[in-house]
């Protein structure tokens, strides 16, 4: 066996969701929650991470959040 041919990704490596490249310094850019299943995290490499929008605050997505309280 050729050692160079067995290039299995390390445990800490993640595939960048933008460029599909493997990175050993993944940056969490999105957290997907699913009703059925554990959900998953989306990672990008450090070069692509700045191209993703900042994760929205969950509280900001709620109706009426940041606005005057009706009651
Ligand atoms: Zn990338």
GROMACS .gro file of N, CA, C and O and ligand atoms in nm:
model
  285
    1UNK      N    1   0.084  -0.121   0.000
    1UNK     CA    2   0.000   0.000   0.000
    1UNK      C    3   0.087   0.125   0.000
    1UNK      O    4   0.186   0.135   0.070
    2UNK      N    5   0.046   0.220  -0.075
    2UNK     CA    6   0.116   0.348  -0.079
    2UNK      C    7   0.056   0.440   0.026
    2UNK      O    8  -0.063   0.467   0.027
    3UNK      N    9   0.142   0.485   0.116
    3UNK     CA   10   0.092   0.567   0.226
    3UNK      C   11   0.032   0.698   0.173
    3UNK      O   12  -0.063   0.751   0.230
    4UNK      N   13   0.087   0.748   0.065
    4UNK     CA   14   0.040   0.876   0.012
    4UNK      C   15  -0.099   0.865  -0.049
    4UNK      O   16  -0.169   0.963  -0.066
    5UNK      N   17  -0.139   0.743  -0.082
    5UNK     CA   18  -0.270   0.727  -0.148
    5UNK      C   19  -0.382   0.721  -0.046
    5UNK      O   20  -0.498   0.735  -0.080
    6UNK      N   21  -0.347   0.697   0.077
    6UNK     CA   22  -0.450   0.690   0.180
    6UNK      C   23  -0.460   0.824   0.252
    6UNK      O   24  -0.411   0.840   0.363
    7UNK      N   25  -0.521   0.918   0.184
    7UNK     CA   26  -0.531   1.053   0.240
    7UNK      C   27  -0.669   1.075   0.301
    7UNK      O   28  -0.747   1.156   0.255
    8UNK      N   29  -0.698   0.999   0.402
    8UNK     CA   30  -0.827   1.016   0.469
    8UNK      C   31  -0.824   1.143   0.552
    8UNK      O   32  -0.724   1.172   0.619
    9UNK      N   33  -0.931   1.218   0.546
    9UNK     CA   34  -0.936   1.343   0.623
    9UNK      C   35  -0.923   1.317   0.772
    9UNK      O   36  -0.972   1.217   0.823
   10UNK      N   37  -0.858   1.406   0.839
   10UNK     CA   38  -0.845   1.395   0.983
   10UNK      C   39  -0.980   1.417   1.049
   10UNK      O   40  -1.075   1.465   0.989
   11UNK      N   41  -0.987   1.381   1.174
   11UNK     CA   42  -1.114   1.391   1.245
   11UNK      C   43  -1.161   1.536   1.256
   11UNK      O   44  -1.279   1.563   1.261
   12UNK      N   45  -1.067   1.626   1.258
   12UNK     CA   46  -1.106   1.767   1.276
   12UNK      C   47  -1.130   1.838   1.144
   12UNK      O   48  -1.169   1.954   1.142
   13UNK      N   49  -1.103   1.772   1.036
   13UNK     CA   50  -1.122   1.838   0.908
   13UNK      C   51  -1.268   1.842   0.870
   13UNK      O   52  -1.344   1.750   0.898
   14UNK      N   53  -1.306   1.951   0.808
   14UNK     CA   54  -1.443   1.967   0.762
   14UNK      C   55  -1.440   2.012   0.617
   14UNK      O   56  -1.346   2.077   0.573
   15UNK      N   57  -1.544   1.976   0.547
   15UNK     CA   58  -1.555   2.023   0.410
   15UNK      C   59  -1.620   2.161   0.410
   15UNK      O   60  -1.722   2.182   0.473
   16UNK      N   61  -1.558   2.252   0.339
   16UNK     CA   62  -1.613   2.386   0.327
   16UNK      C   63  -1.737   2.379   0.240
   16UNK      O   64  -1.735   2.322   0.132
   17UNK      N   65  -1.846   2.440   0.289
   17UNK     CA   66  -1.971   2.432   0.215
   17UNK      C   67  -1.970   2.522   0.092
   17UNK      O   68  -2.054   2.512   0.006
   18UNK      N   69  -1.872   2.611   0.085
   18UNK     CA   70  -1.868   2.706  -0.027
   18UNK      C   71  -1.776   2.658  -0.138
   18UNK      O   72  -1.812   2.659  -0.254
   19UNK      N   73  -1.656   2.616  -0.102
   19UNK     CA   74  -1.559   2.576  -0.205
   19UNK      C   75  -1.536   2.425  -0.205
   19UNK      O   76  -1.460   2.375  -0.286
   20UNK      N   77  -1.603   2.356  -0.113
   20UNK     CA   78  -1.592   2.210  -0.106
   20UNK      C   79  -1.451   2.163  -0.073
   20UNK      O   80  -1.420   2.046  -0.088
   21UNK      N   81  -1.369   2.254  -0.029
   21UNK     CA   82  -1.233   2.215   0.007
   21UNK      C   83  -1.229   2.170   0.153
   21UNK      O   84  -1.306   2.215   0.236
   22UNK      N   85  -1.139   2.079   0.183
   22UNK     CA   86  -1.124   2.036   0.321
   22UNK      C   87  -1.037   2.136   0.396
   22UNK      O   88  -0.936   2.183   0.344
   23UNK      N   89  -1.078   2.165   0.516
   23UNK     CA   90  -1.000   2.256   0.598
   23UNK      C   91  -0.986   2.198   0.738
   23UNK      O   92  -1.079   2.134   0.788
   24UNK      N   93  -0.871   2.220   0.797
   24UNK     CA   94  -0.854   2.173   0.934
   24UNK      C   95  -0.881   2.286   1.032
   24UNK      O   96  -0.862   2.273   1.151
   25UNK      N   97  -0.925   2.400   0.978
   25UNK     CA   98  -0.965   2.512   1.062
   25UNK      C   99  -1.105   2.558   1.023
   25UNK      O  100  -1.124   2.669   0.974
   26UNK      N  101  -1.202   2.470   1.042
   26UNK     CA  102  -1.339   2.503   1.000
   26UNK      C  103  -1.398   2.616   1.083
   26UNK      O  104  -1.372   2.627   1.202
   27UNK      N  105  -1.477   2.698   1.015
   27UNK     CA  106  -1.547   2.807   1.083
   27UNK      C  107  -1.696   2.779   1.073
   27UNK      O  108  -1.749   2.758   0.964
   28UNK      N  109  -1.762   2.778   1.186
   28UNK     CA  110  -1.906   2.752   1.187
   28UNK      C  111  -1.979   2.871   1.128
   28UNK      O  112  -1.969   2.983   1.179
   29UNK      N  113  -2.051   2.848   1.020
   29UNK     CA  114  -2.121   2.959   0.954
   29UNK      C  115  -2.272   2.944   0.965
   29UNK      O  116  -2.346   3.039   0.944
   30UNK      N  117  -2.319   2.825   0.995
   30UNK     CA  118  -2.462   2.807   1.007
   30UNK      C  119  -2.491   2.684   1.092
   30UNK      O  120  -2.416   2.587   1.092
   31UNK      N  121  -2.601   2.694   1.162
   31UNK     CA  122  -2.642   2.582   1.245
   31UNK      C  123  -2.783   2.543   1.203
   31UNK      O  124  -2.875   2.622   1.218
   32UNK      N  125  -2.797   2.425   1.147
   32UNK     CA  126  -2.927   2.384   1.095
   32UNK      C  127  -2.997   2.295   1.196
   32UNK      O  128  -2.942   2.192   1.237
   33UNK      N  129  -3.115   2.335   1.232
   33UNK     CA  130  -3.193   2.255   1.326
   33UNK      C  131  -3.308   2.188   1.253
   33UNK      O  132  -3.376   2.251   1.173
   34UNK      N  133  -3.326   2.065   1.281
   34UNK     CA  134  -3.433   1.991   1.215
   34UNK      C  135  -3.527   1.933   1.319
   34UNK      O  136  -3.485   1.897   1.428
   35UNK      N  137  -3.654   1.925   1.280
   35UNK     CA  138  -3.751   1.864   1.371
   35UNK      C  139  -3.728   1.714   1.382
   35UNK      O  140  -3.749   1.653   1.485
   36UNK      N  141  -3.688   1.654   1.271
   36UNK     CA  142  -3.662   1.511   1.271
   36UNK      C  143  -3.513   1.487   1.253
   36UNK      O  144  -3.461   1.494   1.144
   37UNK      N  145  -3.446   1.461   1.362
   37UNK     CA  146  -3.303   1.437   1.351
   37UNK      C  147  -3.225   1.536   1.433
   37UNK      O  148  -3.279   1.632   1.486
   38UNK      N  149  -3.100   1.512   1.445
   38UNK     CA  150  -3.014   1.593   1.531
   38UNK      C  151  -2.976   1.726   1.470
   38UNK      O  152  -2.923   1.812   1.536
   39UNK      N  153  -3.004   1.746   1.341
   39UNK     CA  154  -2.958   1.866   1.275
   39UNK      C  155  -2.810   1.857   1.246
   39UNK      O  156  -2.746   1.756   1.274
   40UNK      N  157  -2.757   1.963   1.190
   40UNK     CA  158  -2.615   1.958   1.158
   40UNK      C  159  -2.559   2.099   1.150
   40UNK      O  160  -2.633   2.197   1.144
   41UNK      N  161  -2.430   2.107   1.151
   41UNK     CA  162  -2.363   2.236   1.143
   41UNK      C  163  -2.298   2.251   1.006
   41UNK      O  164  -2.255   2.153   0.947
   42UNK      N  165  -2.295   2.373   0.960
   42UNK     CA  166  -2.234   2.401   0.830
   42UNK      C  167  -2.104   2.477   0.854
   42UNK      O  168  -2.102   2.576   0.927
   43UNK      N  169  -1.999   2.426   0.792
   43UNK     CA  170  -1.868   2.487   0.813
   43UNK      C  171  -1.813   2.544   0.683
   43UNK      O  172  -1.847   2.500   0.575
   44UNK      N  173  -1.728   2.642   0.700
   44UNK     CA  174  -1.657   2.698   0.585
   44UNK      C  175  -1.510   2.711   0.623
   44UNK      O  176  -1.475   2.714   0.741
   45UNK      N  177  -1.427   2.717   0.522
   45UNK     CA  178  -1.286   2.736   0.550
   45UNK      C  179  -1.263   2.884   0.584
   45UNK      O  180  -1.347   2.969   0.553
   46UNK      N  181  -1.154   2.916   0.649
   46UNK     CA  182  -1.128   3.055   0.690
   46UNK      C  183  -1.134   3.154   0.574
   46UNK      O  184  -1.169   3.269   0.593
   47UNK      N  185  -1.101   3.110   0.454
   47UNK     CA  186  -1.102   3.200   0.340
   47UNK      C  187  -1.244   3.233   0.296
   47UNK      O  188  -1.272   3.342   0.247
   48UNK      N  189  -1.335   3.137   0.314
   48UNK     CA  190  -1.471   3.156   0.267
   48UNK      C  191  -1.562   3.213   0.377
   48UNK      O  192  -1.665   3.271   0.347
   49UNK      N  193  -1.524   3.194   0.500
   49UNK     CA  194  -1.610   3.234   0.611
   49UNK      C  195  -1.656   3.379   0.603
   49UNK      O  196  -1.773   3.408   0.628
   50UNK      N  197  -1.568   3.474   0.566
   50UNK     CA  198  -1.612   3.614   0.558
   50UNK      C  199  -1.720   3.638   0.454
   50UNK      O  200  -1.786   3.741   0.457
   51UNK      N  201  -1.739   3.543   0.363
   51UNK     CA  202  -1.839   3.561   0.259
   51UNK      C  203  -1.979   3.523   0.306
   51UNK      O  204  -2.076   3.547   0.236
   52UNK      N  205  -1.984   3.466   0.423
   52UNK     CA  206  -2.115   3.428   0.476
   52UNK      C  207  -2.167   3.539   0.566
   52UNK      O  208  -2.090   3.606   0.635
   53UNK      N  209  -2.298   3.559   0.565
   53UNK     CA  210  -2.357   3.660   0.653
   53UNK      C  211  -2.344   3.617   0.798
   53UNK      O  212  -2.333   3.498   0.829
   54UNK      N  213  -2.348   3.714   0.883
   54UNK     CA  214  -2.341   3.685   1.025
   54UNK      C  215  -2.466   3.608   1.066
   54UNK      O  216  -2.575   3.634   1.017
   55UNK      N  217  -2.445   3.512   1.152
   55UNK     CA  218  -2.558   3.433   1.197
   55UNK      C  219  -2.660   3.524   1.266
   55UNK      O  220  -2.624   3.602   1.354
   56UNK      N  221  -2.785   3.514   1.224
   56UNK     CA  222  -2.888   3.598   1.285
   56UNK      C  223  -2.918   3.553   1.427
   56UNK      O  224  -2.913   3.435   1.458
   57UNK      N  225  -2.949   3.649   1.508
   57UNK     CA  226  -2.987   3.617   1.644
   57UNK      C  227  -3.129   3.560   1.642
   57UNK      O  228  -3.218   3.617   1.579
   58UNK      N  229  -3.147   3.449   1.707
   58UNK     CA  230  -3.278   3.384   1.705
   58UNK      C  231  -3.385   3.478   1.757
   58UNK      O  232  -3.497   3.485   1.707
   59UNK      N  233  -3.353   3.556   1.859
   59UNK     CA  234  -3.450   3.647   1.919
   59UNK      C  235  -3.495   3.752   1.819
   59UNK      O  236  -3.608   3.799   1.824
   60UNK      N  237  -3.406   3.787   1.727
   60UNK     CA  238  -3.440   3.890   1.630
   60UNK      C  239  -3.539   3.839   1.526
   60UNK      O  240  -3.601   3.916   1.454
   61UNK      N  241  -3.550   3.708   1.517
   61UNK     CA  242  -3.640   3.650   1.417
   61UNK      C  243  -3.782   3.633   1.471
   61UNK      O  244  -3.874   3.610   1.395
   62UNK      N  245  -3.798   3.647   1.599
   62UNK     CA  246  -3.930   3.631   1.657
   62UNK      C  247  -4.017   3.752   1.624
   62UNK      O  248  -3.967   3.864   1.620
   63UNK      N  249  -4.144   3.728   1.599
   63UNK     CA  250  -4.235   3.839   1.567
   63UNK      C  251  -4.239   3.941   1.681
   63UNK      O  252  -4.254   3.905   1.798
   64UNK      N  253  -4.224   4.064   1.645
   64UNK     CA  254  -4.233   4.170   1.745
   64UNK      C  255  -4.104   4.192   1.820
   64UNK      O  256  -4.096   4.282   1.903
   65UNK      N  257  -4.003   4.115   1.794
   65UNK     CA  258  -3.878   4.132   1.865
   65UNK      C  259  -3.815   4.266   1.828
   65UNK      O  260  -3.808   4.302   1.712
   66UNK      N  261  -3.771   4.336   1.924
   66UNK     CA  262  -3.706   4.465   1.899
   66UNK      C  263  -3.806   4.576   1.876
   66UNK      O  264  -3.769   4.692   1.869
   67UNK      N  265  -3.933   4.542   1.865
   67UNK     CA  266  -4.034   4.645   1.848
   67UNK      C  267  -4.102   4.671   1.981
   67UNK      O  268  -4.078   4.602   2.079
   68UNK      N  269  -4.189   4.766   1.980
   68UNK     CA  270  -4.260   4.798   2.103
   68UNK      C  271  -4.346   4.679   2.146
   68UNK      O  272  -4.405   4.612   2.063
   69UNK      N  273  -4.351   4.657   2.273
   69UNK     CA  274  -4.432   4.546   2.324
   69UNK      C  275  -4.580   4.588   2.329
   69UNK      O  276  -4.613   4.690   2.386
   70UNK      N  277  -4.663   4.506   2.268
   70UNK     CA  278  -4.805   4.540   2.259
   70UNK      C  279  -4.872   4.532   2.395
   70UNK      O  280  -4.970   4.600   2.420
   71UNK      N  281  -4.822   4.446   2.476
   71UNK     CA  282  -4.887   4.433   2.608
   71UNK      C  283  -4.787   4.459   2.717
   71UNK      O  284  -4.733   4.367   2.770
   72LIG    ZN1  285  -1.392   2.747   0.135
   0.00000   0.00000   0.00000
